[in-house]
Structures are given as C-alpha cells and as structure tokens.
PDB file of C-alpha atoms in Angstrom:
ATOM      1  CA  LYS A   2     128.347  34.787  95.720  1.00  0.00           C
ATOM      2  CA  THR A   3     127.629  33.152  99.068  1.00  0.00           C
ATOM      3  CA  MET A   4     130.900  31.239  99.451  1.00  0.00           C
ATOM      4  CA  PRO A   5     134.441  32.479 100.082  1.00  0.00           C
ATOM      5  CA  HIS A   6     136.492  31.586  97.030  1.00  0.00           C
ATOM      6  CA  PHE A   7     139.683  32.271  95.088  1.00  0.00           C
ATOM      7  CA  LYS A   8     140.041  32.273  91.322  1.00  0.00           C
ATOM      8  CA  PHE A   9     142.177  29.486  89.869  1.00  0.00           C
ATOM      9  CA  LEU A  10     142.567  29.600  86.074  1.00  0.00           C
ATOM     10  CA  ASP A  11     138.957  29.599  84.839  1.00  0.00           C
ATOM     11  CA  MET A  12     137.668  27.962  88.032  1.00  0.00           C
ATOM     12  CA  ALA A  13     137.078  28.907  91.642  1.00  0.00           C
ATOM     13  CA  ILE A  14     138.553  27.280  94.728  1.00  0.00           C
ATOM     14  CA  VAL A  15     135.915  26.864  97.435  1.00  0.00           C
ATOM     15  CA  PHE A  16     136.209  25.385 100.906  1.00  0.00           C
ATOM     16  CA  PHE A  17     134.577  22.547 102.812  1.00  0.00           C
ATOM     17  CA  VAL A  18     134.640  21.238 106.358  1.00  0.00           C
ATOM     18  CA  SER A  19     135.168  17.487 106.452  1.00  0.00           C
ATOM     19  CA  ILE A  20     132.961  15.630 108.901  1.00  0.00           C
ATOM     20  CA  MET A  21     134.484  12.273 109.827  1.00  0.00           C
ATOM     21  CA  GLY A  22     132.401   9.370 111.064  1.00  0.00           C
ATOM     22  CA  ASN A  23     133.545   5.798 110.869  1.00  0.00           C
ATOM     23  CA  GLU A  24     135.523   4.542 107.838  1.00  0.00           C
ATOM     24  CA  LYS A  25     132.488   4.479 105.568  1.00  0.00           C
ATOM     25  CA  GLU A  26     130.726   7.556 106.869  1.00  0.00           C
ATOM     26  CA  GLN A  27     132.143  10.882 105.823  1.00  0.00           C
ATOM     27  CA  GLY A  28     130.486  14.109 104.936  1.00  0.00           C
ATOM     28  CA  THR A  29     131.307  17.637 103.978  1.00  0.00           C
ATOM     29  CA  ILE A  30     129.778  21.023 104.605  1.00  0.00           C
ATOM     30  CA  ALA A  31     130.370  23.834 102.111  1.00  0.00           C
ATOM     31  CA  ILE A  32     131.740  26.884 103.903  1.00  0.00           C
ATOM     32  CA  GLN A  33     129.605  29.973 103.424  1.00  0.00           C
ATOM     33  CA  ASN A  34     130.591  33.644 103.818  1.00  0.00           C
ATOM     34  CA  ALA A  35     128.396  33.795 106.936  1.00  0.00           C
ATOM     35  CA  TYR A  36     130.484  31.060 108.629  1.00  0.00           C
ATOM     36  CA  VAL A  37     133.746  32.907 108.020  1.00  0.00           C
ATOM     37  CA  GLU A  38     132.227  36.089 109.464  1.00  0.00           C
ATOM     38  CA  LYS A  39     130.932  34.221 112.520  1.00  0.00           C
ATOM     39  CA  TRP A  40     134.316  32.543 113.067  1.00  0.00           C
ATOM     40  CA  GLY A  41     136.012  35.950 112.886  1.00  0.00           C
ATOM     41  CA  ILE A  42     138.660  34.937 110.349  1.00  0.00           C
ATOM     42  CA  SER A  43     139.710  36.435 107.041  1.00  0.00           C
ATOM     43  CA  LYS A  44     139.307  34.731 103.695  1.00  0.00           C
ATOM     44  CA  GLU A  45     143.113  34.553 103.474  1.00  0.00           C
ATOM     45  CA  GLU A  46     143.360  32.875 106.895  1.00  0.00           C
ATOM     46  CA  LEU A  47     140.747  30.343 105.760  1.00  0.00           C
ATOM     47  CA  ARG A  48     142.830  29.686 102.661  1.00  0.00           C
ATOM     48  CA  ARG A  49     146.083  29.147 104.626  1.00  0.00           C
ATOM     49  CA  THR A  50     144.361  26.826 107.091  1.00  0.00           C
ATOM     50  CA  ALA A  51     142.702  24.868 104.293  1.00  0.00           C
ATOM     51  CA  ILE A  52     145.985  24.446 102.402  1.00  0.00           C
ATOM     52  CA  ASN A  53     147.773  23.178 105.523  1.00  0.00           C
ATOM     53  CA  ASN A  54     144.960  20.824 106.514  1.00  0.00           C
ATOM     54  CA  THR A  55     144.401  19.533 102.992  1.00  0.00           C
ATOM     55  CA  TRP A  56     148.069  18.702 102.399  1.00  0.00           C
ATOM     56  CA  LYS A  57     148.260  16.956 105.765  1.00  0.00           C
ATOM     57  CA  GLU A  58     144.939  15.068 105.701  1.00  0.00           C
ATOM     58  CA  TYR A  59     144.524  14.522 101.936  1.00  0.00           C
ATOM     59  CA  PRO A  60     147.956  14.183 100.302  1.00  0.00           C
ATOM     60  CA  PRO A  61     148.024  13.859  96.512  1.00  0.00           C
ATOM     61  CA  GLU A  62     148.279  10.496  94.799  1.00  0.00           C
ATOM     62  CA  ILE A  63     149.038   9.801  91.136  1.00  0.00           C
ATOM     63  CA  LYS A  64     148.640   6.262  89.834  1.00  0.00           C
ATOM     64  CA  LYS A  65     148.356   4.662  86.433  1.00  0.00           C
ATOM     65  CA  MET A  66     144.787   4.095  85.313  1.00  0.00           C
ATOM     66  CA  GLU A  67     145.342   0.304  85.182  1.00  0.00           C
ATOM     67  CA  ASP A  68     146.400   0.276  88.819  1.00  0.00           C
ATOM     68  CA  ILE A  69     143.277   2.158  89.863  1.00  0.00           C
ATOM     69  CA  ILE A  70     141.115  -0.255  87.874  1.00  0.00           C
ATOM     70  CA  SER A  71     142.871  -3.249  89.419  1.00  0.00           C
ATOM     71  CA  GLU A  72     142.283  -1.786  92.896  1.00  0.00           C
ATOM     72  CA  ILE A  73     138.603  -1.488  92.180  1.00  0.00           C
ATOM     73  CA  VAL A  74     138.389  -4.995  90.732  1.00  0.00           C
ATOM     74  CA  LEU A  75     140.358  -6.599  93.532  1.00  0.00           C
ATOM     75  CA  GLY A  76     138.823  -4.509  96.274  1.00  0.00           C
ATOM     76  CA  GLN A  77     142.324  -3.928  97.615  1.00  0.00           C
ATOM     77  CA  VAL A  78     144.926  -1.180  97.621  1.00  0.00           C
ATOM     78  CA  THR A  79     147.833  -1.556  95.212  1.00  0.00           C
ATOM     79  CA  SER A  80     151.411  -1.327  96.337  1.00  0.00           C
ATOM     80  CA  GLU A  81     154.438  -1.494  94.074  1.00  0.00           C
ATOM     81  CA  ASP A  82     156.318  -3.469  96.717  1.00  0.00           C
ATOM     82  CA  ASP A  83     153.803  -6.325  96.844  1.00  0.00           C
ATOM     83  CA  ASP A  84     154.810  -8.050  93.601  1.00  0.00           C
ATOM     84  CA  GLU A  85     156.052  -7.293  90.121  1.00  0.00           C
ATOM     85  CA  ASN A  86     152.537  -6.406  88.916  1.00  0.00           C
ATOM     86  CA  GLY A  87     151.938  -3.908  91.692  1.00  0.00           C
ATOM     87  CA  LEU A  88     148.972  -5.929  92.980  1.00  0.00           C
ATOM     88  CA  ILE A  89     148.387  -7.296  96.434  1.00  0.00           C
ATOM     89  CA  SER A  90     148.340 -11.077  96.263  1.00  0.00           C
ATOM     90  CA  GLU A  91     146.575 -11.606  99.590  1.00  0.00           C
ATOM     91  CA  GLU A  92     143.285 -13.433  99.605  1.00  0.00           C
ATOM     92  CA  ILE A  93     140.264 -11.208  99.170  1.00  0.00           C
ATOM     93  CA  SER A  94     138.834 -11.148 102.655  1.00  0.00           C
ATOM     94  CA  TYR A  95     135.231 -10.418 101.719  1.00  0.00           C
ATOM     95  CA  ILE A  96     134.874 -13.443  99.397  1.00  0.00           C
ATOM     96  CA  ASN A  97     133.871 -16.464 101.438  1.00  0.00           C
ATOM     97  CA  LEU A  98     135.515 -19.148  99.275  1.00  0.00           C
ATOM     98  CA  ALA A  99     138.076 -21.850  99.792  1.00  0.00           C
ATOM     99  CA  PRO A 100     141.613 -20.399  99.672  1.00  0.00           C
ATOM    100  CA  GLU A 101     142.449 -22.188  96.394  1.00  0.00           C
ATOM    101  CA  LYS A 102     139.326 -20.708  94.726  1.00  0.00           C
ATOM    102  CA  THR A 103     140.176 -17.246  96.013  1.00  0.00           C
ATOM    103  CA  GLN A 104     143.734 -17.563  94.703  1.00  0.00           C
ATOM    104  CA  SER A 105     142.397 -18.769  91.353  1.00  0.00           C
ATOM    105  CA  ILE A 106     140.153 -15.689  91.114  1.00  0.00           C
ATOM    106  CA  LEU A 107     143.059 -13.398  92.018  1.00  0.00           C
ATOM    107  CA  ASN A 108     145.272 -15.048  89.396  1.00  0.00           C
ATOM    108  CA  SER A 109     142.584 -14.611  86.725  1.00  0.00           C
ATOM    109  CA  VAL A 110     142.130 -10.951  87.584  1.00  0.00           C
ATOM    110  CA  LYS A 111     145.900 -10.394  87.513  1.00  0.00           C
ATOM    111  CA  GLU A 112     146.087 -12.004  84.072  1.00  0.00           C
ATOM    112  CA  GLU A 113     143.335  -9.708  82.789  1.00  0.00           C
ATOM    113  CA  VAL A 114     145.042  -6.637  84.270  1.00  0.00           C
ATOM    114  CA  ASP A 115     148.335  -7.680  82.642  1.00  0.00           C
ATOM    115  CA  LYS A 116     146.531  -8.005  79.291  1.00  0.00           C
ATOM    116  CA  MET A 117     144.960  -4.591  79.797  1.00  0.00           C
ATOM    117  CA  ARG A 118     148.392  -3.072  80.509  1.00  0.00           C
ATOM    118  CA  ALA A 119     149.920  -4.694  77.426  1.00  0.00           C
ATOM    119  CA  GLN A 120     147.065  -3.490  75.209  1.00  0.00           C
ATOM    120  CA  ALA A 121     146.980   0.064  76.563  1.00  0.00           C
ATOM    121  CA  GLU A 122     147.444   2.490  73.700  1.00  0.00           C
ATOM    122  CA  MET A 123     148.676   5.238  76.000  1.00  0.00           C
ATOM    123  CA  ASP A 124     149.627   5.850  79.583  1.00  0.00           C
ATOM    124  CA  MET A 125     146.797   7.456  81.504  1.00  0.00           C
ATOM    125  CA  TYR A 126     147.294   8.582  85.093  1.00  0.00           C
ATOM    126  CA  VAL A 127     144.746   9.402  87.768  1.00  0.00           C
ATOM    127  CA  LEU A 128     145.427  12.343  90.071  1.00  0.00           C
ATOM    128  CA  THR A 129     143.424  12.270  93.283  1.00  0.00           C
ATOM    129  CA  ASN A 130     144.120  12.302  97.001  1.00  0.00           C
ATOM    130  CA  THR A 131     144.642   9.365  99.325  1.00  0.00           C
ATOM    131  CA  SER A 132     141.023   9.456 100.513  1.00  0.00           C
ATOM    132  CA  ARG A 133     139.773   9.759  96.899  1.00  0.00           C
ATOM    133  CA  ASN A 134     137.267  12.329  98.058  1.00  0.00           C
ATOM    134  CA  PHE A 135     137.291  15.699  96.275  1.00  0.00           C
ATOM    135  CA  GLY A 136     140.649  14.618  94.826  1.00  0.00           C
ATOM    136  CA  ALA A 137     140.387  16.822  91.730  1.00  0.00           C
ATOM    137  CA  ALA A 138     141.410  19.656  94.060  1.00  0.00           C
ATOM    138  CA  CYS A 139     144.947  18.238  93.876  1.00  0.00           C
ATOM    139  CA  ILE A 140     145.470  20.248  90.675  1.00  0.00           C
ATOM    140  CA  THR A 141     145.668  23.284  92.972  1.00  0.00           C
ATOM    141  CA  TYR A 142     148.336  21.780  95.241  1.00  0.00           C
ATOM    142  CA  PRO A 143     151.552  23.764  94.729  1.00  0.00           C
ATOM    143  CA  GLY A 144     154.128  21.855  92.693  1.00  0.00           C
ATOM    144  CA  VAL A 145     152.128  18.642  92.083  1.00  0.00           C
ATOM    145  CA  LEU A 146     151.559  19.199  88.361  1.00  0.00           C
ATOM    146  CA  LYS A 147     155.042  20.622  87.825  1.00  0.00           C
ATOM    147  CA  GLU A 148     156.607  17.578  89.519  1.00  0.00           C
ATOM    148  CA  PHE A 149     154.539  15.200  87.348  1.00  0.00           C
ATOM    149  CA  ALA A 150     155.721  17.012  84.199  1.00  0.00           C
ATOM    150  CA  ARG A 151     159.331  16.904  85.407  1.00  0.00           C
ATOM    151  CA  GLU A 152     159.171  13.182  86.272  1.00  0.00           C
ATOM    152  CA  HIS A 153     157.803  12.349  82.833  1.00  0.00           C
ATOM    153  CA  ASN A 154     159.772  15.021  80.976  1.00  0.00           C
ATOM    154  CA  SER A 155     156.588  15.931  79.137  1.00  0.00           C
ATOM    155  CA  ASP A 156     153.724  18.340  78.864  1.00  0.00           C
ATOM    156  CA  PHE A 157     150.383  16.731  79.608  1.00  0.00           C
ATOM    157  CA  TYR A 158     146.652  17.132  79.294  1.00  0.00           C
ATOM    158  CA  ILE A 159     144.348  17.358  82.302  1.00  0.00           C
ATOM    159  CA  ILE A 160     140.981  15.737  81.687  1.00  0.00           C
ATOM    160  CA  PRO A 161     138.397  16.505  84.377  1.00  0.00           C
ATOM    161  CA  SER A 162     136.725  13.235  85.307  1.00  0.00           C
ATOM    162  CA  SER A 163     134.764  14.194  88.431  1.00  0.00           C
ATOM    163  CA  VAL A 164     135.249  16.249  91.576  1.00  0.00           C
ATOM    164  CA  HIS A 165     137.099  13.228  92.945  1.00  0.00           C
ATOM    165  CA  GLU A 166     139.847  12.855  90.314  1.00  0.00           C
ATOM    166  CA  VAL A 167     141.351  14.119  87.077  1.00  0.00           C
ATOM    167  CA  ILE A 168     143.048  12.117  84.345  1.00  0.00           C
ATOM    168  CA  LEU A 169     146.532  13.091  83.172  1.00  0.00           C
ATOM    169  CA  ILE A 170     147.675  12.104  79.663  1.00  0.00           C
ATOM    170  CA  LEU A 171     151.200  12.807  78.452  1.00  0.00           C
ATOM    171  CA  GLY A 172     151.236  15.374  75.641  1.00  0.00           C
ATOM    172  CA  GLU A 173     153.495  13.386  73.340  1.00  0.00           C
ATOM    173  CA  GLN A 174     150.918  10.607  73.104  1.00  0.00           C
ATOM    174  CA  MET A 175     148.313  12.538  71.125  1.00  0.00           C
ATOM    175  CA  SER A 176     147.557  15.846  69.507  1.00  0.00           C
ATOM    176  CA  VAL A 177     145.033  18.398  70.729  1.00  0.00           C
ATOM    177  CA  GLU A 178     142.702  17.343  67.900  1.00  0.00           C
ATOM    178  CA  GLU A 179     142.937  13.664  68.891  1.00  0.00           C
ATOM    179  CA  MET A 180     142.373  14.584  72.544  1.00  0.00           C
ATOM    180  CA  ASN A 181     139.275  16.625  71.711  1.00  0.00           C
ATOM    181  CA  LEU A 182     137.901  13.791  69.585  1.00  0.00           C
ATOM    182  CA  MET A 183     138.511  11.255  72.363  1.00  0.00           C
ATOM    183  CA  VAL A 184     136.757  13.456  74.941  1.00  0.00           C
ATOM    184  CA  GLU A 185     133.796  14.010  72.596  1.00  0.00           C
ATOM    185  CA  GLU A 186     133.471  10.273  71.954  1.00  0.00           C
ATOM    186  CA  VAL A 187     133.618   9.408  75.653  1.00  0.00           C
ATOM    187  CA  ASN A 188     131.050  12.099  76.485  1.00  0.00           C
ATOM    188  CA  GLU A 189     128.692  10.792  73.791  1.00  0.00           C
ATOM    189  CA  ARG A 190     129.027   7.156  74.906  1.00  0.00           C
ATOM    190  CA  GLU A 191     129.080   7.615  78.657  1.00  0.00           C
TER     191      GLU A 191
END
C-alpha cells in the first residue's frame, strides 16, 4: 500500500534505490509512494527509469549451478574462455600458501567439480544479475526467459531460491509431480 508497484503474474514489482559504497558496501532503499510524489514523477516514469537503469547496471546472467558452486568454492569468477572446465586456473590470491600448494588445492577442487558435473542428475541453471543482488528480478526482464527457452528448445520450471536468484530446470527433465516432491523435500531439509 505504501510503495509504488506493478502486478507481475501473482507478484508485485517494487522499486529500490541502490546506494553504492566501496566494492563490499552496498545498500538499497525501498521507494515509497511519498518519494515519488516528492520527486514529482509518475509511477510509469519510475518504471521506465528503473527498467533502463536495471538493464544497464544489473544485466542478467544465467549459469549452470555447478559453475556457480565452483565460483563460490574457488572464490573466483568463472569464465568459459579460461579452460575447458570453465574455471579460472589462477592462484587463489587470498590463500597465503606456496604456489605449488595453491595449485594443488585448485586441482583438487577442479576434480571435485568435474565429479559433481558428471554425477548431476539434471541440468540446473541459476538466473541472477551480474551483481548477484536482487537478481531474482531478472524474471521480469523482457525476453530473458523466452530466450532461455529458445536456446534450450524446452519449457522450464522456475524455482524461487531467494530475492537474489531463481533456479531454472528444463521441463523435459522431470514431471510436475517430481518437481513438487523435490521442492517439498528441499524445504523440509533446509
């Protein structure tokens, strides 16, 4: 009631101002109706501005779940051009070890990620934005979901994970019943 919003499916799109500090310090302020009135802009103008700024500052990113996990484990950003596994093979800068120990750790992690990929029962993708902050909003970006479906020639499920990302699972990999069961099991365990 107090925030400008637009309906999107069974949800509402709301707006935030991003406050940038240094790399590790970011914040957001939820935009209230009173702010829009004070700024003298319409709700539609706010929407257009937000869409333009969001696309420019927070472009969408879709990666396989294994790649996201490997990024977290390695503390690095993946890049398909770095090697055949899609992992950066540079030394981990924040580990203060001899180079051969660092390389040994990286090799072990890569082996585990390769095992994880080989054992994956289905392809799971993470949709977020490049800052990974409020990335679930990417489901509202025009054409992003349609392009994913076209690239994979498949319908897909969208599993809300958090406000920062959603998980995409190709429809041919499981039935609605199996999907519901999986979500229930994860919710019970986690």
